[in-house]
Amino acid sequence: MSFPNEMTGGEAIVRMLLAHEAGPMFGMGGFQLLPFYDAARRLGLQHSLINDERLGAFAADAYAKVTGRVGLCDATLGPGATNLVTGLVEALNAGSPMVVIVGDSHRAHSWKNMTQESRQIEILRPACKELIRIEEIDRIPELIRRAFHVATSGRPGPVVVDVPEDVCHGMTSFSPSDFAADPRHVAAPALRCRPAAGDLARAARMLTEAKRPMMLCGGGVHISGAAATVAAFAEATGIPVAHTMTGKGAVACTSPNNAGLFGRYDRIANTLIAESDCLFVVGCKLGEIATKRYTVPGPAARVIHLDIVAEEFGRTLVPELALWGDVRETISELAGLMQSDAARLADDRAPYIADVAARMEKWRASVQERLTSDETPVHMARMLNELNTLLPANAALIADGGFAAHWGGLLYDTKVPGRGFVPDRGFASIGYGLPGCMGAVLGKRALGDDGPVFGITGDGGFNMTLGELETARRMNLGFTLMVVNNAASGYVKALQHLMYGEGNYQSSDLRDTNYAKIVEGFDCQGIRVEKPGDLAAAIRAGMAERNRPTIIDVVVTRDPAKMLPAVDNRTVQVRKGDRVA
């Protein structure tokens, strides 16, 4: 296609997205962005209509999490723009690189009660890493380049590009050279840095001298693409690794170095943390759940904290040593500094690693009855155990907020280092499961990975989003979403049970619904599982269907006393009189 003498602002935006090898993109158009949509059609930008802008942001976020590439979505002005807020905050808190195009009112008509007009810039600005408003058509290439630069640098995040109607519809001349893109900013992290040499040397000494060092890994490991590097370092130097929900896969969960989830829902990690003489916190913000509401680690702990965002140091605890840098590059540098001692350290710490593995096996034995439970309704632990048994190493498990993430974080075992477990813990919003699966499928396609995508959501989360099955079916996306059907807003009901006792529930019950039948109306495969013995066949059927969604409606316990994977420590604090949010 020949280069036009003049083009609309909308076409210039599309050309800049294509220059950054961007796509797929989700959105719902309006008049303000019509030239953008027309150019997307003519120039071949992979764009799909979404039914809810929030879910388009979630799908773009999951795509970014799985690939490291920039996720894309768009919305028209007013309600379209404001519907993005929840998805933007997830990406902002989780460090997901995204560029979001938002239409806005015609500048000559602004603040004259334009239809759907709102103070959307003020609403969106705190929900994103940066908001860029394009005031001149000529600056579109420059400012879209800037959006990709910001989205992929430092801790990645979402950048909103606000485009007034007259800028999108207006015409101007460009030259082909205007649409150059820096290839470093196609994916995150675009730029990497290391801490000061003296700090690295000190960290190496602390880790070498420690008798019981331990790594606490968060989602920053995956943002940096550092899982293989972290796993190799931990194994070479004899250091066990515990992880947050987003950090799962920093080492394989099947590795003898794996100490599992730490914080509110732990296996063995919290005890090991208390026994450790040097904690190496890696790419972890040490938030409420990871620290069991700021009680783990204890006040006497020696902590080295590595993060790409200096503002995280001292937020929840003051480390003895702060390392400001990229995870992959920093761990690689430490591995080099400790190389001469690595073999000795691995030998000296072999009993320590063996003890960690033995404790993990003891924990597994203690929960074996639940993992293999034949009780009806289906036990959540049995469901996760079936996934552990049947899903291959290159599978991705998407976990919705609430139960899905907590049960999955505790019991799902990744088999290789990497981001095989994708929860929405940036904002922990309900409703991520279905759009998250959509984005993950597209992400795996982009990577040339044919591993299956599974998701876990609750019936409440599925109720919010099931209309997006139309989008997934229209796009021929093959994934399996397991709906944990407990006929309740289960997390709330379980907490009400703990706080106020049996029978004292308010606004936490749902109607018992057969979702397997409902999804057949979307031409999706629906399977209802009421007995644990039927789980394996349903999972295999889901993996076999690669061109449309499969929904497995799993009927689990209605007893709120059995819904949580462990006692929630917040209820203990409340009973002691502590103030909680």
Coordinates of C-alpha atoms in Angstrom, one line a residue, residues 17-526:
L17 CA 1.2 0.9 16.9
L18 CA 2.2 -1.3 14.0
A19 CA 5.7 0.2 14.0
H20 CA 6.0 -1.2 17.5
E21 CA 4.8 -4.7 16.4
A22 CA 1.8 -4.2 18.7
G23 CA -1.3 -6.2 18.8
P24 CA -3.7 -7.9 19.5
M25 CA -6.0 -5.0 20.7
F26 CA -9.4 -5.0 22.4
G27 CA -11.8 -2.1 22.3
M28 CA -15.3 -0.7 21.8
G29 CA -15.4 2.2 19.4
G30 CA -17.3 5.4 19.3
F31 CA -17.4 8.4 16.9
Q32 CA -14.3 10.0 18.4
L33 CA -12.1 7.1 17.3
L34 CA -13.8 6.1 14.0
P35 CA -10.7 7.1 11.8
F36 CA -8.6 4.9 14.1
Y37 CA -10.9 2.0 13.6
D38 CA -11.0 2.5 9.8
A39 CA -7.2 2.6 9.6
A40 CA -7.0 -0.5 11.8
R41 CA -9.2 -2.3 9.2
R42 CA -7.2 -1.1 6.2
L43 CA -3.7 -1.5 7.6
G44 CA -4.2 -4.9 9.3
L45 CA -4.0 -4.1 13.0
Q46 CA -5.3 -7.1 14.9
H47 CA -8.3 -5.5 16.7
S48 CA -11.3 -7.2 18.2
L49 CA -14.5 -5.8 19.6
I50 CA -14.9 -6.3 23.3
N51 CA -18.3 -6.3 25.1
D52 CA -17.0 -4.5 28.3
E53 CA -14.0 -2.2 28.3
R54 CA -12.9 -3.3 31.7
L55 CA -12.5 -6.8 30.4
G56 CA -10.6 -5.6 27.4
A57 CA -8.1 -4.1 29.8
F58 CA -7.9 -7.4 31.7
A59 CA -7.3 -9.3 28.5
A60 CA -4.6 -6.8 27.4
D61 CA -3.1 -7.2 30.9
A62 CA -3.0 -11.0 30.7
Y63 CA -1.4 -10.8 27.3
A64 CA 1.3 -8.5 28.7
K65 CA 1.9 -10.7 31.7
V66 CA 2.3 -13.9 29.6
T67 CA 4.5 -12.3 26.9
G68 CA 6.2 -9.3 28.4
R69 CA 5.0 -7.4 25.3
V70 CA 2.8 -4.3 25.4
G71 CA -0.9 -5.0 25.8
L72 CA -3.3 -2.8 23.9
C73 CA -6.9 -1.7 24.4
D74 CA -9.0 1.3 23.6
A75 CA -12.2 3.0 24.6
T76 CA -14.3 5.9 23.6
L77 CA -14.9 9.0 25.8
G78 CA -16.9 9.1 29.0
P79 CA -18.3 5.7 30.1
G80 CA -15.9 3.8 27.8
A81 CA -12.9 5.6 29.4
T82 CA -14.1 5.3 33.0
N83 CA -14.9 1.6 32.5
L84 CA -11.1 1.1 32.1
V85 CA -10.2 2.2 35.6
T86 CA -10.2 -1.2 37.3
G87 CA -8.1 -2.9 34.6
L88 CA -5.7 0.0 34.5
V89 CA -5.1 -0.2 38.3
E90 CA -4.4 -4.0 38.0
A91 CA -1.8 -3.3 35.4
L92 CA -0.3 -0.4 37.3
N93 CA 0.1 -2.3 40.5
A94 CA 1.2 -5.5 38.8
G95 CA 3.7 -3.9 36.5
S96 CA 2.1 -4.9 33.2
P97 CA 3.2 -2.8 30.1
M98 CA 0.1 -1.5 28.3
V99 CA -0.7 1.4 25.9
V100 CA -4.4 2.4 26.1
I101 CA -5.9 4.7 23.5
V102 CA -8.9 6.8 24.7
G103 CA -11.1 9.1 22.7
D104 CA -12.1 12.5 24.1
S105 CA -14.3 15.3 23.2
H106 CA -13.7 17.8 20.3
R107 CA -11.6 20.6 21.8
A108 CA -13.7 23.3 20.2
H109 CA -16.8 21.9 21.9
S110 CA -15.4 20.8 25.3
W111 CA -17.3 21.8 28.4
K112 CA -20.5 22.6 26.5
N113 CA -22.3 19.5 27.8
M114 CA -21.0 17.3 25.0
T115 CA -22.6 13.9 25.1
Q116 CA -20.8 11.5 27.4
E117 CA -18.2 14.1 28.3
S118 CA -16.6 13.8 31.7
R119 CA -13.5 14.8 33.6
Q120 CA -11.9 11.6 32.3
I121 CA -8.3 12.8 32.4
E122 CA -8.6 13.5 36.1
I123 CA -10.3 10.1 36.7
L124 CA -7.7 8.1 34.7
R125 CA -4.5 9.8 35.6
P126 CA -4.0 8.2 39.1
A127 CA -4.9 4.8 37.5
C128 CA -2.0 4.7 35.1
K129 CA 1.7 5.2 35.1
E130 CA 1.5 8.2 32.8
L131 CA -1.3 10.0 30.9
I132 CA -0.4 11.6 27.6
R133 CA -2.9 14.0 25.9
I134 CA -2.3 14.6 22.2
E135 CA -3.0 18.3 21.4
E136 CA -1.4 18.4 18.0
I137 CA -1.7 15.9 15.1
D138 CA 1.9 16.4 14.1
R139 CA 3.1 15.1 17.5
I140 CA 1.3 11.7 17.3
P141 CA 4.4 9.7 16.3
E142 CA 6.5 11.4 19.0
L143 CA 3.9 10.9 21.8
I144 CA 3.0 7.3 20.9
R145 CA 6.7 6.5 20.9
R146 CA 6.8 8.1 24.4
A147 CA 3.9 6.0 25.5
F148 CA 5.8 2.8 24.6
H149 CA 9.0 4.1 26.2
V150 CA 7.2 4.8 29.6
A151 CA 5.2 1.5 29.5
T152 CA 8.3 -0.7 29.1
S153 CA 10.8 1.1 31.3
G154 CA 11.5 0.8 35.0
R155 CA 8.6 -1.0 36.6
P156 CA 6.4 -1.4 33.5
G157 CA 2.9 -0.1 33.6
P158 CA -0.1 1.2 31.6
V159 CA 0.1 4.5 29.7
V160 CA -3.1 6.2 28.6
V161 CA -3.1 8.2 25.4
D162 CA -6.0 10.7 25.4
V163 CA -7.0 11.7 21.9
P164 CA -9.5 14.5 21.3
E165 CA -12.0 14.0 18.5
D166 CA -10.6 16.7 16.3
V167 CA -7.0 15.3 16.6
C168 CA -8.2 11.8 15.6
H169 CA -10.4 13.1 12.7
G170 CA -8.0 15.8 11.6
M171 CA -5.7 15.5 8.5
T172 CA -2.0 16.3 8.1
S173 CA 1.1 15.1 6.2
F174 CA 3.7 12.8 7.5
S175 CA 6.8 11.1 5.9
P176 CA 7.5 7.4 6.3
S177 CA 10.5 8.2 8.5
D178 CA 8.2 9.8 11.1
F179 CA 6.9 6.3 12.0
A180 CA 10.2 4.9 13.4
A181 CA 10.1 2.9 16.6
D182 CA 12.8 2.0 19.0
P183 CA 12.8 -1.8 19.0
R184 CA 13.9 -1.9 22.6
H185 CA 10.5 -0.7 23.7
V186 CA 8.4 -3.4 22.0
A187 CA 8.5 -5.4 25.2
A188 CA 9.4 -5.0 28.9
P189 CA 11.9 -4.6 30.4
A190 CA 13.2 -2.3 27.7
L191 CA 16.1 -1.0 29.8
R192 CA 18.0 -2.9 32.5
C193 CA 20.2 -1.5 35.3
R194 CA 22.3 -3.0 38.1
P195 CA 22.9 -1.8 41.7
A196 CA 26.2 -0.1 42.7
A197 CA 29.2 -2.4 42.7
G198 CA 29.9 -1.9 46.4
D199 CA 26.3 -2.9 47.3
L200 CA 26.5 -6.0 45.1
A201 CA 29.8 -7.0 46.8
R202 CA 28.2 -6.6 50.2
A203 CA 25.1 -8.6 49.2
A204 CA 27.4 -11.4 48.0
R205 CA 29.2 -11.4 51.3
M206 CA 26.0 -11.5 53.3
L207 CA 24.6 -14.4 51.2
T208 CA 27.9 -16.3 51.4
E209 CA 28.3 -15.9 55.1
A210 CA 24.7 -16.9 56.0
K211 CA 24.0 -20.4 57.3
R212 CA 20.3 -20.4 56.4
P213 CA 19.7 -17.8 53.7
M214 CA 16.4 -17.7 51.9
M215 CA 15.0 -15.9 48.9
L216 CA 11.5 -14.4 48.9
C217 CA 10.5 -13.9 45.3
G218 CA 7.6 -11.7 44.0
G219 CA 6.2 -10.9 40.6
G220 CA 9.2 -8.7 39.7
V221 CA 11.0 -12.0 38.9
H222 CA 8.6 -12.6 36.0
I223 CA 8.5 -8.9 34.9
S224 CA 12.2 -9.1 34.5
G225 CA 12.0 -12.5 32.7
A226 CA 14.4 -13.8 35.4
A227 CA 12.9 -17.1 36.5
A228 CA 15.5 -19.3 34.9
T229 CA 18.3 -17.0 36.2
V230 CA 16.8 -17.1 39.8
A231 CA 16.4 -20.9 39.7
A232 CA 19.9 -21.5 38.5
F233 CA 21.3 -19.1 41.2
A234 CA 19.3 -20.7 44.0
E235 CA 20.3 -24.2 43.0
A236 CA 24.0 -23.4 42.5
T237 CA 24.3 -21.6 45.9
G238 CA 22.0 -23.8 48.0
I239 CA 19.3 -21.2 48.8
P240 CA 15.6 -22.2 49.2
V241 CA 13.0 -20.0 47.5
A242 CA 9.6 -19.0 48.8
H243 CA 7.3 -17.0 46.7
T244 CA 4.2 -14.7 46.6
M245 CA 1.2 -15.6 44.4
T246 CA 2.6 -13.6 41.6
G247 CA 6.1 -14.9 42.2
K248 CA 5.1 -18.6 41.8
G249 CA 7.4 -20.2 39.2
A250 CA 10.5 -18.3 40.3
V251 CA 11.7 -21.8 40.8
A252 CA 9.7 -24.9 39.8
C253 CA 7.3 -25.8 42.5
T254 CA 8.7 -29.4 42.1
S255 CA 12.3 -28.3 42.8
P256 CA 13.8 -29.3 46.2
N257 CA 14.7 -25.6 46.6
N258 CA 11.0 -24.6 46.6
A259 CA 9.6 -23.5 50.0
G260 CA 6.2 -22.6 48.5
L261 CA 3.9 -19.7 49.2
F262 CA 4.8 -17.4 52.1
G263 CA 2.6 -14.9 54.1
R264 CA -1.1 -15.3 54.8
Y265 CA -1.4 -18.7 53.1
D266 CA 1.8 -20.6 53.5
R267 CA 2.9 -24.2 53.5
I268 CA 6.3 -24.3 55.3
A269 CA 7.7 -21.0 54.3
N270 CA 6.8 -18.8 57.3
T271 CA 8.6 -21.1 59.7
L272 CA 11.7 -21.2 57.5
I273 CA 11.6 -17.4 57.3
A274 CA 11.6 -17.1 61.1
E275 CA 14.6 -19.5 61.2
S276 CA 16.6 -17.7 58.4
D277 CA 19.6 -15.6 59.2
C278 CA 19.5 -13.7 55.9
L279 CA 16.4 -13.0 53.7
F280 CA 16.9 -11.9 50.1
V281 CA 13.7 -10.3 49.0
V282 CA 13.6 -10.3 45.2
G283 CA 11.2 -8.2 43.1
C284 CA 8.6 -8.2 45.9
K285 CA 6.7 -5.3 47.3
L286 CA 6.1 -7.1 50.6
G287 CA 2.4 -6.2 50.7
E288 CA -0.3 -7.2 53.1
I289 CA -0.8 -10.8 52.0
A290 CA 2.9 -11.6 51.4
T291 CA 3.7 -10.4 54.9
K292 CA 0.7 -11.8 56.7
R293 CA -0.5 -8.3 57.4
Y294 CA 3.0 -7.0 58.1
T295 CA 4.0 -9.7 60.7
V296 CA 6.4 -11.7 58.4
P297 CA 9.4 -11.3 58.4
G298 CA 9.8 -10.5 62.1
P299 CA 11.4 -7.2 63.2
A300 CA 14.8 -8.8 63.9
A301 CA 15.2 -10.2 60.3
R302 CA 18.3 -9.3 58.3
V303 CA 16.9 -8.4 54.9
I304 CA 18.5 -7.6 51.5
H305 CA 15.8 -6.1 49.3
L306 CA 16.2 -6.0 45.5
D307 CA 13.7 -4.0 43.4
I308 CA 13.5 -1.9 40.3
V309 CA 11.5 0.8 42.1
A310 CA 13.5 2.6 44.8
E311 CA 10.3 3.9 46.4
E312 CA 9.5 0.3 47.6
F313 CA 12.5 0.3 50.0
G314 CA 11.4 0.9 53.5
R315 CA 7.7 0.9 52.7
T316 CA 6.8 -2.0 54.9
L317 CA 10.2 -2.9 56.5
V318 CA 13.6 -1.3 56.5
P319 CA 16.1 -3.6 54.8
E320 CA 19.7 -3.9 56.0
L321 CA 20.8 -3.5 52.3
A322 CA 18.7 -2.1 49.4
L323 CA 19.7 -3.1 45.9
W324 CA 18.2 -0.9 43.2
G325 CA 18.2 -2.7 39.9
D326 CA 16.7 -5.2 37.5
V327 CA 16.3 -8.7 38.9
R328 CA 17.8 -10.7 36.0
E329 CA 20.9 -8.5 35.7
T330 CA 21.4 -8.2 39.5
I331 CA 21.1 -12.0 40.1
S332 CA 23.5 -12.7 37.2
E333 CA 26.0 -10.3 38.7
L334 CA 25.7 -11.9 42.1
A335 CA 26.1 -15.3 40.6
G336 CA 29.4 -14.2 39.1
L337 CA 30.6 -12.7 42.4
M338 CA 29.7 -15.9 44.3
Q339 CA 30.9 -18.3 41.6
S340 CA 34.1 -19.2 43.4
D341 CA 32.2 -20.2 46.6
A342 CA 29.2 -21.7 44.9
A343 CA 30.3 -25.4 44.9
R344 CA 31.3 -25.2 48.6
L345 CA 28.0 -23.4 49.5
A346 CA 26.0 -26.0 47.7
D347 CA 27.8 -28.8 49.6
D348 CA 27.6 -27.0 53.0
R349 CA 23.9 -26.3 52.5
A350 CA 22.9 -29.6 51.1
P351 CA 21.4 -30.7 54.5
Y352 CA 19.5 -27.4 54.7
I353 CA 18.0 -28.0 51.2
A354 CA 17.2 -31.6 52.1
D355 CA 15.4 -30.4 55.3
V356 CA 13.3 -28.0 53.2
A357 CA 12.4 -30.8 50.8
A358 CA 11.6 -33.1 53.7
R359 CA 9.4 -30.4 55.3
M360 CA 7.6 -30.0 52.0
E361 CA 7.0 -33.7 51.7
K362 CA 5.7 -33.8 55.3
W363 CA 3.3 -31.0 54.5
R364 CA 2.1 -32.7 51.3
A365 CA 1.5 -35.9 53.4
S366 CA -0.5 -33.8 56.0
V367 CA -2.9 -32.6 53.3
Q368 CA -3.0 -35.7 51.2
E369 CA -6.5 -36.6 52.5
R370 CA -7.8 -33.3 51.0
L371 CA -5.8 -33.6 47.8
T372 CA -7.4 -37.0 47.1
S373 CA -10.7 -36.4 48.8
D374 CA -13.7 -38.2 47.3
E375 CA -16.2 -36.1 49.2
T376 CA -19.2 -34.6 47.4
P377 CA -19.5 -31.7 46.7
V378 CA -16.0 -31.5 45.2
H379 CA -13.2 -30.4 47.5
M380 CA -11.2 -27.5 46.1
A381 CA -8.0 -29.2 47.0
R382 CA -9.0 -32.3 44.9
M383 CA -9.7 -30.0 42.0
L384 CA -6.2 -28.4 42.2
N385 CA -4.6 -31.8 42.6
E386 CA -6.2 -33.0 39.4
L387 CA -4.8 -30.0 37.6
N388 CA -1.4 -30.7 39.0
T389 CA -1.6 -34.2 37.7
L390 CA -2.9 -33.5 34.3
L391 CA -1.7 -30.2 33.1
P392 CA 1.6 -30.2 31.2
A393 CA 4.6 -28.2 32.1
N394 CA 3.9 -25.5 29.4
A395 CA 0.3 -24.9 30.6
A396 CA -0.8 -21.5 32.0
L397 CA -3.2 -21.3 34.9
I398 CA -5.1 -18.0 35.1
A399 CA -6.5 -17.3 38.6
D400 CA -9.3 -14.9 39.3
G401 CA -9.3 -12.8 42.4
G402 CA -10.3 -14.3 45.8
F403 CA -10.6 -18.0 46.2
A404 CA -9.1 -18.9 42.8
A405 CA -5.8 -17.1 43.5
H406 CA -5.5 -18.2 47.1
W407 CA -6.3 -21.9 46.5
G408 CA -4.2 -21.9 43.3
G409 CA -1.3 -20.0 45.0
L410 CA -1.2 -22.6 47.8
L411 CA -1.8 -25.8 45.9
Y412 CA -1.0 -25.4 42.2
D413 CA 2.5 -26.6 41.3
T414 CA 4.3 -25.2 38.3
K415 CA 6.7 -27.8 36.8
V416 CA 9.3 -25.5 35.3
P417 CA 10.6 -22.0 36.2
G418 CA 8.5 -19.3 34.5
R419 CA 5.1 -17.6 34.7
G420 CA 2.9 -20.7 34.5
F421 CA 0.5 -19.2 37.1
V422 CA -1.1 -15.9 36.3
P423 CA -3.2 -14.3 39.1
D424 CA -4.6 -10.8 39.0
R425 CA -2.9 -9.7 42.3
G426 CA -2.2 -6.1 41.3
F427 CA -5.7 -5.2 42.3
A428 CA -7.2 -8.7 43.1
S429 CA -10.4 -7.7 41.2
I430 CA -13.1 -10.3 40.7
G431 CA -13.9 -11.0 37.0
Y432 CA -10.3 -11.5 35.7
G433 CA -10.6 -15.3 34.9
L434 CA -12.4 -15.2 31.6
P435 CA -10.7 -12.2 29.9
G436 CA -7.4 -13.4 31.5
C437 CA -7.8 -16.7 29.6
M438 CA -8.5 -14.8 26.4
G439 CA -5.3 -12.7 26.7
A440 CA -3.2 -15.7 27.7
V441 CA -4.3 -17.7 24.7
L442 CA -3.3 -14.8 22.4
G443 CA -0.1 -14.4 24.3
K444 CA 0.9 -18.0 23.9
R445 CA 0.1 -17.9 20.2
A446 CA 2.4 -14.8 19.9
L447 CA 5.2 -16.8 21.6
G448 CA 4.6 -19.9 19.5
D449 CA 3.6 -21.9 22.6
D450 CA 0.8 -24.4 22.1
G451 CA 0.5 -25.2 25.8
P452 CA -3.1 -25.3 27.2
V453 CA -4.6 -22.3 29.0
F454 CA -6.8 -23.1 32.0
G455 CA -8.5 -20.6 34.3
I456 CA -10.2 -20.7 37.7
T457 CA -13.0 -18.3 38.5
G458 CA -15.8 -18.2 41.0
D459 CA -19.5 -18.2 40.1
G460 CA -19.6 -14.5 41.2
G461 CA -16.7 -13.6 38.9
F462 CA -18.3 -15.6 36.1
N463 CA -21.6 -13.8 36.5
M464 CA -19.8 -10.5 36.0
T465 CA -18.1 -11.6 32.7
L466 CA -19.9 -14.5 31.0
G467 CA -21.1 -12.2 28.2
E468 CA -17.5 -12.1 27.0
L469 CA -17.8 -15.7 26.0
E470 CA -19.4 -14.2 22.8
T471 CA -16.1 -12.5 22.1
A472 CA -14.0 -15.5 22.9
R473 CA -16.2 -17.7 20.7
R474 CA -16.1 -15.1 17.9
M475 CA -12.3 -15.2 18.0
N476 CA -12.2 -19.0 18.2
L477 CA -10.1 -19.0 21.4
G478 CA -9.6 -22.4 22.9
F479 CA -9.2 -22.4 26.7
T480 CA -10.8 -24.1 29.7
L481 CA -12.3 -22.0 32.5
M482 CA -13.3 -23.8 35.7
V483 CA -16.1 -22.1 37.6
V484 CA -15.9 -22.8 41.3
N485 CA -19.7 -23.0 41.9
N486 CA -20.5 -22.6 45.6
A487 CA -23.7 -20.6 45.1
A488 CA -22.1 -17.7 47.1
S489 CA -19.8 -14.8 47.1
G490 CA -17.7 -17.3 48.8
Y491 CA -14.8 -15.3 50.3
V492 CA -17.3 -12.8 51.9
K493 CA -19.5 -15.6 53.2
A494 CA -16.5 -17.5 54.7
L495 CA -15.3 -14.3 56.4
Q496 CA -18.7 -13.6 57.7
H497 CA -18.8 -17.1 59.1
L498 CA -15.4 -16.6 60.9
M499 CA -16.3 -13.2 62.2
Y500 CA -20.0 -13.6 63.2
G501 CA -20.7 -17.4 63.4
E502 CA -22.8 -19.8 61.6
G503 CA -26.0 -18.5 59.9
N504 CA -25.0 -14.8 60.2
Y505 CA -24.7 -14.1 56.5
Q506 CA -25.7 -11.0 54.6
S507 CA -25.8 -10.4 50.8
S508 CA -23.4 -13.2 50.2
D509 CA -25.6 -16.0 48.7
L510 CA -26.1 -16.6 44.9
R511 CA -28.7 -18.6 43.2
D512 CA -27.4 -22.1 42.4
T513 CA -27.0 -22.0 38.6
N514 CA -26.0 -24.6 36.0
Y515 CA -23.4 -22.8 34.0
A516 CA -22.6 -25.7 31.8
K517 CA -26.1 -25.3 30.3
I518 CA -25.9 -21.6 30.0
V519 CA -22.6 -21.6 28.0
E520 CA -24.0 -23.9 25.4
G521 CA -26.1 -20.9 24.2
F522 CA -22.8 -19.3 23.3
D523 CA -21.7 -22.4 21.3
C524 CA -19.1 -23.2 23.9
Q525 CA -18.4 -26.6 25.4
G526 CA -20.1 -26.9 28.8

